[in-house]
mmCIF file of C-alpha atoms in Angstrom:
data_model
loop_
_atom_site.group_PDB
_atom_site.id
_atom_site.type_symbol
_atom_site.label_atom_id
_atom_site.label_comp_id
_atom_site.label_asym_id
_atom_site.label_seq_id
_atom_site.Cartn_x
_atom_site.Cartn_y
_atom_site.Cartn_z
ATOM 1 C CA MET A 1 14.014 -13.000 -0.587
ATOM 2 C CA LEU A 2 10.804 -14.466 -1.960
ATOM 3 C CA LEU A 3 9.002 -12.645 -4.728
ATOM 4 C CA ILE A 4 5.295 -13.180 -4.088
ATOM 5 C CA SER A 5 2.575 -12.165 -6.536
ATOM 6 C CA CYS A 6 -0.321 -10.655 -4.613
ATOM 7 C CA PRO A 7 -3.557 -11.506 -6.469
ATOM 8 C CA TRP A 8 -4.488 -7.794 -6.387
ATOM 9 C CA CYS A 9 -1.164 -5.916 -6.525
ATOM 10 C CA GLY A 10 1.182 -8.142 -8.526
ATOM 11 C CA PRO A 11 4.742 -9.174 -7.654
ATOM 12 C CA ARG A 12 6.229 -7.621 -4.509
ATOM 13 C CA ASP A 13 9.075 -8.440 -2.148
ATOM 14 C CA GLU A 14 8.492 -10.816 0.735
ATOM 15 C CA THR A 15 9.112 -7.946 3.218
ATOM 16 C CA GLU A 16 5.752 -6.413 2.226
ATOM 17 C CA TYR A 17 3.908 -9.501 3.499
ATOM 18 C CA HIS A 18 2.976 -11.216 6.735
ATOM 19 C CA TYR A 19 2.948 -14.984 7.034
ATOM 20 C CA GLY A 20 -0.209 -16.669 8.299
ATOM 21 C CA GLY A 21 0.537 -20.385 8.550
ATOM 22 C CA GLN A 22 -1.101 -23.322 6.823
ATOM 23 C CA ALA A 23 -4.086 -22.562 4.592
ATOM 24 C CA HIS A 24 -7.335 -24.504 4.288
ATOM 25 C CA VAL A 25 -7.554 -25.429 7.991
ATOM 26 C CA ALA A 26 -11.325 -25.466 8.373
ATOM 27 C CA TYR A 27 -12.939 -24.275 11.590
ATOM 28 C CA PRO A 28 -14.642 -27.269 13.243
ATOM 29 C CA HIS A 29 -18.287 -27.614 12.265
ATOM 30 C CA SER A 30 -19.420 -27.951 15.886
ATOM 31 C CA PRO A 31 -16.508 -26.998 18.155
ATOM 32 C CA ALA A 32 -18.468 -27.777 21.340
ATOM 33 C CA ASP A 33 -18.549 -31.460 20.399
ATOM 34 C CA LEU A 34 -14.756 -31.811 20.150
ATOM 35 C CA ASP A 35 -12.820 -33.455 22.923
ATOM 36 C CA ASP A 36 -9.608 -31.845 24.160
ATOM 37 C CA ARG A 37 -7.404 -33.872 21.873
ATOM 38 C CA GLN A 38 -9.418 -32.982 18.748
ATOM 39 C CA TRP A 39 -9.463 -29.300 19.742
ATOM 40 C CA ALA A 40 -5.696 -29.327 20.357
ATOM 41 C CA GLU A 41 -5.196 -30.892 16.953
ATOM 42 C CA TYR A 42 -7.304 -28.181 15.341
ATOM 43 C CA VAL A 43 -5.487 -25.361 17.154
ATOM 44 C CA PHE A 44 -1.886 -26.565 17.194
ATOM 45 C CA TYR A 45 -1.302 -29.420 14.763
ATOM 46 C CA ARG A 46 -0.157 -28.489 11.277
ATOM 47 C CA ASP A 47 1.268 -30.409 8.348
ATOM 48 C CA ASN A 48 5.015 -30.403 7.894
ATOM 49 C CA THR A 49 4.982 -30.915 4.164
ATOM 50 C CA LYS A 50 8.018 -31.563 2.034
ATOM 51 C CA GLY A 51 7.054 -30.168 -1.357
ATOM 52 C CA PRO A 52 4.113 -27.962 -2.419
ATOM 53 C CA PHE A 53 2.483 -26.443 0.662
ATOM 54 C CA ALA A 54 -0.565 -24.135 0.756
ATOM 55 C CA GLU A 55 -0.149 -21.296 3.223
ATOM 56 C CA ARG A 56 -1.759 -17.972 4.051
ATOM 57 C CA TRP A 57 -0.068 -14.624 3.455
ATOM 58 C CA MET A 58 -1.238 -11.072 3.973
ATOM 59 C CA HIS A 59 -0.068 -8.121 1.889
ATOM 60 C CA SER A 60 0.421 -5.900 4.924
ATOM 61 C CA THR A 61 2.108 -2.870 3.330
ATOM 62 C CA GLY A 62 -0.007 -3.103 0.162
ATOM 63 C CA CYS A 63 -3.695 -3.885 -0.139
ATOM 64 C CA ARG A 64 -3.880 -5.564 3.315
ATOM 65 C CA ARG A 65 -5.726 -8.584 1.945
ATOM 66 C CA TRP A 66 -5.252 -12.194 3.027
ATOM 67 C CA PHE A 67 -4.693 -14.700 0.244
ATOM 68 C CA ASN A 68 -3.186 -18.148 -0.235
ATOM 69 C CA VAL A 69 0.168 -19.102 -1.680
ATOM 70 C CA LEU A 70 1.313 -22.504 -2.876
ATOM 71 C CA ARG A 71 5.018 -22.734 -2.067
ATOM 72 C CA ASP A 72 7.426 -25.590 -2.555
ATOM 73 C CA THR A 73 9.088 -26.071 0.827
ATOM 74 C CA VAL A 74 12.092 -27.785 -0.790
ATOM 75 C CA THR A 75 12.979 -25.201 -3.434
ATOM 76 C CA ASN A 76 11.199 -22.207 -1.832
ATOM 77 C CA GLU A 77 9.614 -21.589 -5.220
ATOM 78 C CA VAL A 78 6.268 -19.771 -5.137
ATOM 79 C CA LEU A 79 4.082 -21.922 -7.404
ATOM 80 C CA ALA A 80 0.830 -19.967 -7.242
ATOM 81 C CA ALA A 81 -1.016 -17.219 -5.400
ATOM 82 C CA TYR A 82 -4.794 -17.340 -5.268
ATOM 83 C CA ARG A 83 -7.578 -15.508 -3.500
ATOM 84 C CA ILE A 84 -9.360 -16.733 -0.377
ATOM 85 C CA GLY A 85 -12.253 -18.970 -1.432
ATOM 86 C CA GLU A 86 -10.558 -20.181 -4.596
ATOM 87 C CA PRO A 87 -9.624 -23.879 -4.695
ATOM 88 C CA ARG A 88 -6.042 -24.947 -4.107
ATOM 89 C CA PRO A 89 -4.399 -25.404 -7.521
ATOM 90 C CA GLU A 90 -2.633 -28.683 -8.251
ATOM 91 C CA PRO A 91 1.158 -28.286 -8.503
ATOM 92 C CA GLN A 92 1.151 -28.942 -12.286
ATOM 93 C CA GLN A 93 -1.644 -26.414 -12.837
ATOM 94 C CA ALA A 94 0.140 -24.042 -10.499
ATOM 95 C CA ALA A 95 3.282 -23.999 -12.593
ATOM 96 C CA ALA A 96 1.238 -23.101 -15.680
ATOM 97 C CA HIS A 97 -0.698 -20.547 -13.612
ATOM 98 C CA ALA A 98 2.517 -18.898 -12.397
ATOM 99 C CA ALA A 99 3.823 -18.665 -15.959
ATOM 100 C CA ALA A 100 0.538 -17.143 -17.175
ATOM 101 C CA GLN A 101 0.560 -14.635 -14.314
ATOM 102 C CA ALA A 102 4.093 -13.565 -15.121
ATOM 103 C CA VAL A 103 3.029 -12.898 -18.709
ATOM 104 C CA ALA A 104 -0.091 -11.006 -17.570
ATOM 105 C CA HIS A 105 1.917 -8.764 -15.258
ATOM 106 C CA ALA A 106 4.593 -8.133 -17.858
ATOM 107 C CA GLY A 107 2.180 -7.348 -20.698
ATOM 108 C CA GLY A 108 -1.415 -6.827 -19.580
ATOM 109 C CA GLU A 109 -0.760 -4.632 -16.564
ATOM 110 C CA ARG A 110 0.739 -1.930 -18.852
ATOM 111 C CA MET B 1 -19.115 11.727 15.294
ATOM 112 C CA ALA B 2 -16.294 13.663 16.938
ATOM 113 C CA GLU B 3 -16.563 17.401 16.694
ATOM 114 C CA GLN B 4 -14.265 18.938 14.094
ATOM 115 C CA ILE B 5 -11.854 21.550 15.368
ATOM 116 C CA THR B 6 -11.748 24.426 12.921
ATOM 117 C CA ALA B 7 -10.417 27.313 15.033
ATOM 118 C CA GLY B 8 -8.180 27.894 18.018
ATOM 119 C CA PRO B 9 -6.013 24.770 18.392
ATOM 120 C CA ALA B 10 -5.638 24.543 14.602
ATOM 121 C CA ARG B 11 -3.322 27.549 14.843
ATOM 122 C CA LEU B 12 -1.118 25.718 17.312
ATOM 123 C CA ARG B 13 -0.644 22.543 15.299
ATOM 124 C CA ARG B 14 2.824 21.447 14.209
ATOM 125 C CA SER B 15 3.443 19.373 11.121
ATOM 126 C CA PRO B 16 5.431 16.152 11.657
ATOM 127 C CA LEU B 17 8.387 17.565 9.693
ATOM 128 C CA ALA B 18 8.334 21.238 10.716
ATOM 129 C CA HIS B 19 11.661 20.728 12.520
ATOM 130 C CA LEU B 20 13.340 19.493 9.296
ATOM 131 C CA GLU B 21 12.033 22.220 6.984
ATOM 132 C CA GLU B 22 15.335 24.135 6.935
ATOM 133 C CA ARG B 23 17.412 21.001 6.369
ATOM 134 C CA MET B 24 15.207 19.863 3.512
ATOM 135 C CA ARG B 25 15.424 23.276 1.854
ATOM 136 C CA ALA B 26 19.215 23.360 2.259
ATOM 137 C CA ALA B 27 19.531 19.880 0.717
ATOM 138 C CA THR B 28 18.028 20.989 -2.608
ATOM 139 C CA VAL B 29 20.257 20.188 -5.578
ATOM 140 C CA THR B 30 19.771 22.004 -8.889
ATOM 141 C CA GLY B 31 20.922 21.244 -12.416
ATOM 142 C CA PRO B 32 20.973 17.966 -14.345
ATOM 143 C CA ARG B 33 21.574 16.016 -11.094
ATOM 144 C CA GLY B 34 18.925 18.027 -9.327
ATOM 145 C CA VAL B 35 16.543 16.747 -6.698
ATOM 146 C CA SER B 36 14.540 18.468 -3.997
ATOM 147 C CA LEU B 37 12.583 17.365 -0.963
ATOM 148 C CA SER B 38 9.845 19.277 0.810
ATOM 149 C CA GLU B 39 6.893 18.674 3.059
ATOM 150 C CA TRP B 40 3.354 19.607 2.123
ATOM 151 C CA PRO B 41 1.678 19.591 5.504
ATOM 152 C CA TYR B 42 -2.017 19.345 6.354
ATOM 153 C CA ILE B 43 -3.308 17.928 3.084
ATOM 154 C CA THR B 44 -6.848 16.604 3.381
ATOM 155 C CA MET B 45 -7.001 12.795 3.261
ATOM 156 C CA VAL B 46 -10.108 10.712 3.667
ATOM 157 C CA SER B 47 -10.144 6.945 3.975
ATOM 158 C CA LEU B 48 -13.003 5.403 2.047
ATOM 159 C CA ARG B 49 -14.216 1.808 2.218
ATOM 160 C CA VAL B 50 -17.210 0.587 0.266
ATOM 161 C CA ASP B 51 -18.179 -2.316 -1.997
ATOM 162 C CA PRO B 52 -17.284 -0.999 -5.487
ATOM 163 C CA GLU B 53 -20.348 -2.723 -6.999
ATOM 164 C CA SER B 54 -22.814 -1.143 -4.570
ATOM 165 C CA GLU B 55 -25.191 1.775 -5.074
ATOM 166 C CA ALA B 56 -23.356 3.641 -2.319
ATOM 167 C CA ALA B 57 -20.179 3.484 -4.432
ATOM 168 C CA ALA B 58 -22.090 4.985 -7.362
ATOM 169 C CA ARG B 59 -23.352 7.816 -5.139
ATOM 170 C CA ILE B 60 -19.818 8.454 -3.855
ATOM 171 C CA GLU B 61 -18.463 8.515 -7.416
ATOM 172 C CA LYS B 62 -21.124 11.092 -8.299
ATOM 173 C CA THR B 63 -20.222 13.227 -5.263
ATOM 174 C CA LEU B 64 -16.503 13.087 -6.077
ATOM 175 C CA GLY B 65 -17.100 13.582 -9.787
ATOM 176 C CA ALA B 66 -14.643 10.770 -10.533
ATOM 177 C CA PRO B 67 -14.938 6.988 -10.743
ATOM 178 C CA LEU B 68 -13.275 4.948 -8.008
ATOM 179 C CA PRO B 69 -10.182 3.316 -9.567
ATOM 180 C CA ARG B 70 -10.545 -0.473 -9.766
ATOM 181 C CA ARG B 71 -6.958 -1.625 -10.250
ATOM 182 C CA CYS B 72 -3.812 -1.518 -8.170
ATOM 183 C CA GLY B 73 -1.776 1.547 -9.123
ATOM 184 C CA ASP B 74 -4.613 3.494 -10.693
ATOM 185 C CA THR B 75 -5.774 6.926 -9.594
ATOM 186 C CA THR B 76 -8.620 9.134 -10.751
ATOM 187 C CA SER B 77 -8.966 12.896 -10.385
ATOM 188 C CA ALA B 78 -11.722 15.471 -10.488
ATOM 189 C CA GLY B 79 -11.327 19.112 -9.485
ATOM 190 C CA PRO B 80 -9.566 19.258 -6.106
ATOM 191 C CA HIS B 81 -9.859 15.500 -5.424
ATOM 192 C CA THR B 82 -7.637 12.575 -6.371
ATOM 193 C CA VAL B 83 -8.677 9.029 -5.495
ATOM 194 C CA LEU B 84 -5.880 6.517 -4.834
ATOM 195 C CA TRP B 85 -6.508 2.762 -4.993
ATOM 196 C CA LEU B 86 -5.420 1.065 -1.748
ATOM 197 C CA GLY B 87 -7.313 -2.217 -1.976
ATOM 198 C CA PRO B 88 -10.243 -3.863 -3.774
ATOM 199 C CA ASP B 89 -12.694 -2.057 -1.476
ATOM 200 C CA GLU B 90 -10.476 0.662 -0.042
ATOM 201 C CA TRP B 91 -9.362 4.050 -1.335
ATOM 202 C CA MET B 92 -7.731 7.218 -0.093
ATOM 203 C CA VAL B 93 -9.125 10.535 -1.278
ATOM 204 C CA VAL B 94 -6.436 13.230 -1.309
ATOM 205 C CA SER B 95 -7.896 16.662 -1.708
ATOM 206 C CA GLN B 96 -7.339 20.407 -1.688
ATOM 207 C CA ALA B 97 -10.805 20.766 -0.146
ATOM 208 C CA GLU B 98 -11.337 21.315 3.576
ATOM 209 C CA HIS B 99 -11.457 18.010 5.424
ATOM 210 C CA PRO B 100 -14.630 18.543 7.509
ATOM 211 C CA ALA B 101 -16.604 19.465 4.396
ATOM 212 C CA LEU B 102 -15.307 16.585 2.277
ATOM 213 C CA THR B 103 -15.833 14.036 5.058
ATOM 214 C CA ALA B 104 -19.400 15.305 5.559
ATOM 215 C CA GLU B 105 -20.172 15.138 1.830
ATOM 216 C CA LEU B 106 -18.874 11.586 1.479
ATOM 217 C CA THR B 107 -20.605 10.441 4.676
ATOM 218 C CA GLU B 108 -23.844 11.803 3.262
ATOM 219 C CA ALA B 109 -23.238 9.950 -0.027
ATOM 220 C CA LEU B 110 -22.585 6.691 1.855
ATOM 221 C CA ASP B 111 -25.923 7.292 3.602
ATOM 222 C CA GLY B 112 -25.536 4.616 6.263
ATOM 223 C CA ASP B 113 -24.832 1.792 3.807
ATOM 224 C CA PRO B 114 -22.085 -0.728 4.638
ATOM 225 C CA GLY B 115 -18.735 1.043 4.359
ATOM 226 C CA SER B 116 -16.840 3.824 6.063
ATOM 227 C CA VAL B 117 -15.673 7.375 5.510
ATOM 228 C CA VAL B 118 -13.002 8.533 7.951
ATOM 229 C CA ASP B 119 -11.011 11.743 8.024
ATOM 230 C CA VAL B 120 -7.378 10.560 8.222
ATOM 231 C CA SER B 121 -5.700 13.879 7.399
ATOM 232 C CA ALA B 122 -3.601 13.685 10.557
ATOM 233 C CA ASN B 123 -2.569 10.079 9.955
ATOM 234 C CA ARG B 124 0.021 10.810 7.299
ATOM 235 C CA THR B 125 2.064 13.718 6.076
ATOM 236 C CA THR B 126 3.128 14.409 2.511
ATOM 237 C CA LEU B 127 6.676 14.568 1.192
ATOM 238 C CA GLU B 128 7.327 15.796 -2.307
ATOM 239 C CA LEU B 129 10.462 14.446 -3.968
ATOM 240 C CA SER B 130 11.137 16.048 -7.320
ATOM 241 C CA GLY B 131 13.859 16.487 -9.919
ATOM 242 C CA PRO B 132 15.820 14.517 -12.525
ATOM 243 C CA MET B 133 17.427 12.319 -9.826
ATOM 244 C CA ALA B 134 14.223 11.695 -7.830
ATOM 245 C CA ARG B 135 13.757 8.207 -9.271
ATOM 246 C CA GLU B 136 17.372 7.252 -8.524
ATOM 247 C CA VAL B 137 16.919 8.408 -4.930
ATOM 248 C CA LEU B 138 13.841 6.219 -4.498
ATOM 249 C CA GLU B 139 15.481 3.264 -6.197
ATOM 250 C CA LYS B 140 18.011 3.116 -3.360
ATOM 251 C CA GLY B 141 15.281 1.821 -1.087
ATOM 252 C CA CYS B 142 12.227 0.831 -3.110
ATOM 253 C CA ALA B 143 12.105 -2.552 -4.836
ATOM 254 C CA LEU B 144 9.309 -1.585 -7.220
ATOM 255 C CA ASP B 145 10.078 -1.028 -10.890
ATOM 256 C CA LEU B 146 9.814 2.770 -11.137
ATOM 257 C CA HIS B 147 11.087 2.983 -14.723
ATOM 258 C CA PRO B 148 8.675 4.972 -16.957
ATOM 259 C CA ARG B 149 7.834 1.782 -18.867
ATOM 260 C CA ALA B 150 6.324 0.344 -15.675
ATOM 261 C CA PHE B 151 5.391 3.318 -13.500
ATOM 262 C CA GLU B 152 4.153 6.621 -14.816
ATOM 263 C CA PRO B 153 2.510 9.878 -13.688
ATOM 264 C CA GLY B 154 -0.927 9.240 -12.257
ATOM 265 C CA GLN B 155 0.003 5.916 -10.673
ATOM 266 C CA ALA B 156 0.058 5.377 -6.927
ATOM 267 C CA VAL B 157 0.904 2.267 -4.936
ATOM 268 C CA SER B 158 1.210 1.318 -1.334
ATOM 269 C CA THR B 159 4.718 -0.041 -0.786
ATOM 270 C CA GLN B 160 7.931 0.434 1.194
ATOM 271 C CA VAL B 161 10.729 2.992 0.843
ATOM 272 C CA GLY B 162 13.645 1.820 2.931
ATOM 273 C CA PRO B 163 11.900 0.075 5.806
ATOM 274 C CA VAL B 164 9.044 2.596 5.927
ATOM 275 C CA PRO B 165 5.583 1.743 4.569
ATOM 276 C CA VAL B 166 4.404 4.590 2.344
ATOM 277 C CA ILE B 167 1.899 5.351 -0.344
ATOM 278 C CA LEU B 168 3.949 6.416 -3.351
ATOM 279 C CA TRP B 169 2.285 8.552 -6.002
ATOM 280 C CA GLN B 170 4.000 9.849 -9.132
ATOM 281 C CA THR B 171 2.515 13.202 -10.120
ATOM 282 C CA ASP B 172 4.531 14.284 -13.167
ATOM 283 C CA GLU B 173 7.377 13.431 -15.500
ATOM 284 C CA ALA B 174 10.036 15.650 -13.838
ATOM 285 C CA PRO B 175 9.740 13.122 -12.173
ATOM 286 C CA SER B 176 7.896 14.232 -9.054
ATOM 287 C CA TYR B 177 6.703 11.809 -6.427
ATOM 288 C CA ARG B 178 4.553 12.315 -3.386
ATOM 289 C CA LEU B 179 5.220 10.012 -0.487
ATOM 290 C CA PHE B 180 2.696 9.561 2.272
ATOM 291 C CA PRO B 181 4.374 8.081 5.375
ATOM 292 C CA ARG B 182 2.544 7.792 8.671
ATOM 293 C CA ALA B 183 3.274 10.829 10.858
ATOM 294 C CA SER B 184 5.399 8.866 13.331
ATOM 295 C CA PHE B 185 7.622 7.478 10.529
ATOM 296 C CA ALA B 186 7.954 10.827 8.725
ATOM 297 C CA ASP B 187 11.019 12.012 10.609
ATOM 298 C CA TYR B 188 12.889 8.765 9.873
ATOM 299 C CA LEU B 189 11.865 8.749 6.207
ATOM 300 C CA ALA B 190 12.802 12.414 5.673
ATOM 301 C CA ARG B 191 16.244 11.822 7.211
ATOM 302 C CA TRP B 192 16.631 8.657 5.121
ATOM 303 C CA LEU B 193 15.817 10.650 1.962
ATOM 304 C CA LEU B 194 18.129 13.523 2.941
ATOM 305 C CA ASP B 195 20.939 11.000 3.290
ATOM 306 C CA ALA B 196 20.052 9.467 -0.086
ATOM 307 C CA ILE B 197 20.013 12.915 -1.740
ATOM 308 C CA ASP B 198 23.372 13.939 -0.270
ATOM 309 C CA GLU B 199 25.524 12.376 -3.007
ATOM 310 C CA TYR B 200 23.922 14.455 -5.785
ATOM 311 C CA ALA B 201 25.187 17.685 -4.204
ATOM 312 C CA ARG B 202 28.764 16.457 -4.792
ATOM 313 C CA PRO B 203 30.673 15.824 -8.018
ATOM 314 C CA GLU B 204 29.740 12.546 -9.682
ATOM 315 C CA VAL B 205 32.113 9.696 -8.889
ATOM 316 C CA THR B 206 33.078 7.954 -12.111
#
């Protein structure tokens, strides 16, 4: 069971979330100009990363917001959770970020 | 907007847990291992969505007489209304007031600005779980930290109890909790809770 920290609600069990696949897959700037192969790559082709991987999650039984999670696909460790629109943290930053978040939720959130 | 039914069929309505009323009453345990479960049907609930920084939000806060809570877990109260935080731009107003009147007032305060006010009183029912063992009962199926150091009266969160998504609101230190499951999950949740309560009616196993 993963423990994922929703950027709005704090740490909750994985069962409260829905998975949404790879994050930061940009919609093509002018989709009409793509040929079939390029369109297929946009729709179906995803990275198969070994290591830190940015993916989308949705807190479906909580605040129902989509956000991004940086997860290590080798250790299954959740390195960071960040809101849509925020840049993807680097793995080293993410580790520090996760530690800071844990402290904030333990102390700051009453 | 759909016409509100205020007479006639309202008399014929059945709450989602009317058929379990007797069983819930019979399951009540008193004493130091006490816990009780009951349904509070037909409570007014209004779903509210608005940008918290907007003027419309300020007008709604004035109408309610309470600020909209801005953090997960927080609630605010004024008179008959309590506002529960559901998301960064989403709240549920639980109220003793009549639902057509409250919905109309909030719709007027929103005044056509981006957002929504929807009467969702029939969406969920309310279960009250109360007594010294209430927290232990919930802890059998809720992964949240419900210890008083982390969760206290006046806090409400949207989470899961067993496999059922609920809004869980602690109302006092007894402790008493109100659980808001969707109507179609209410029967399952009530039976789940009755099963969880069962052990406290028997001598403690040591």
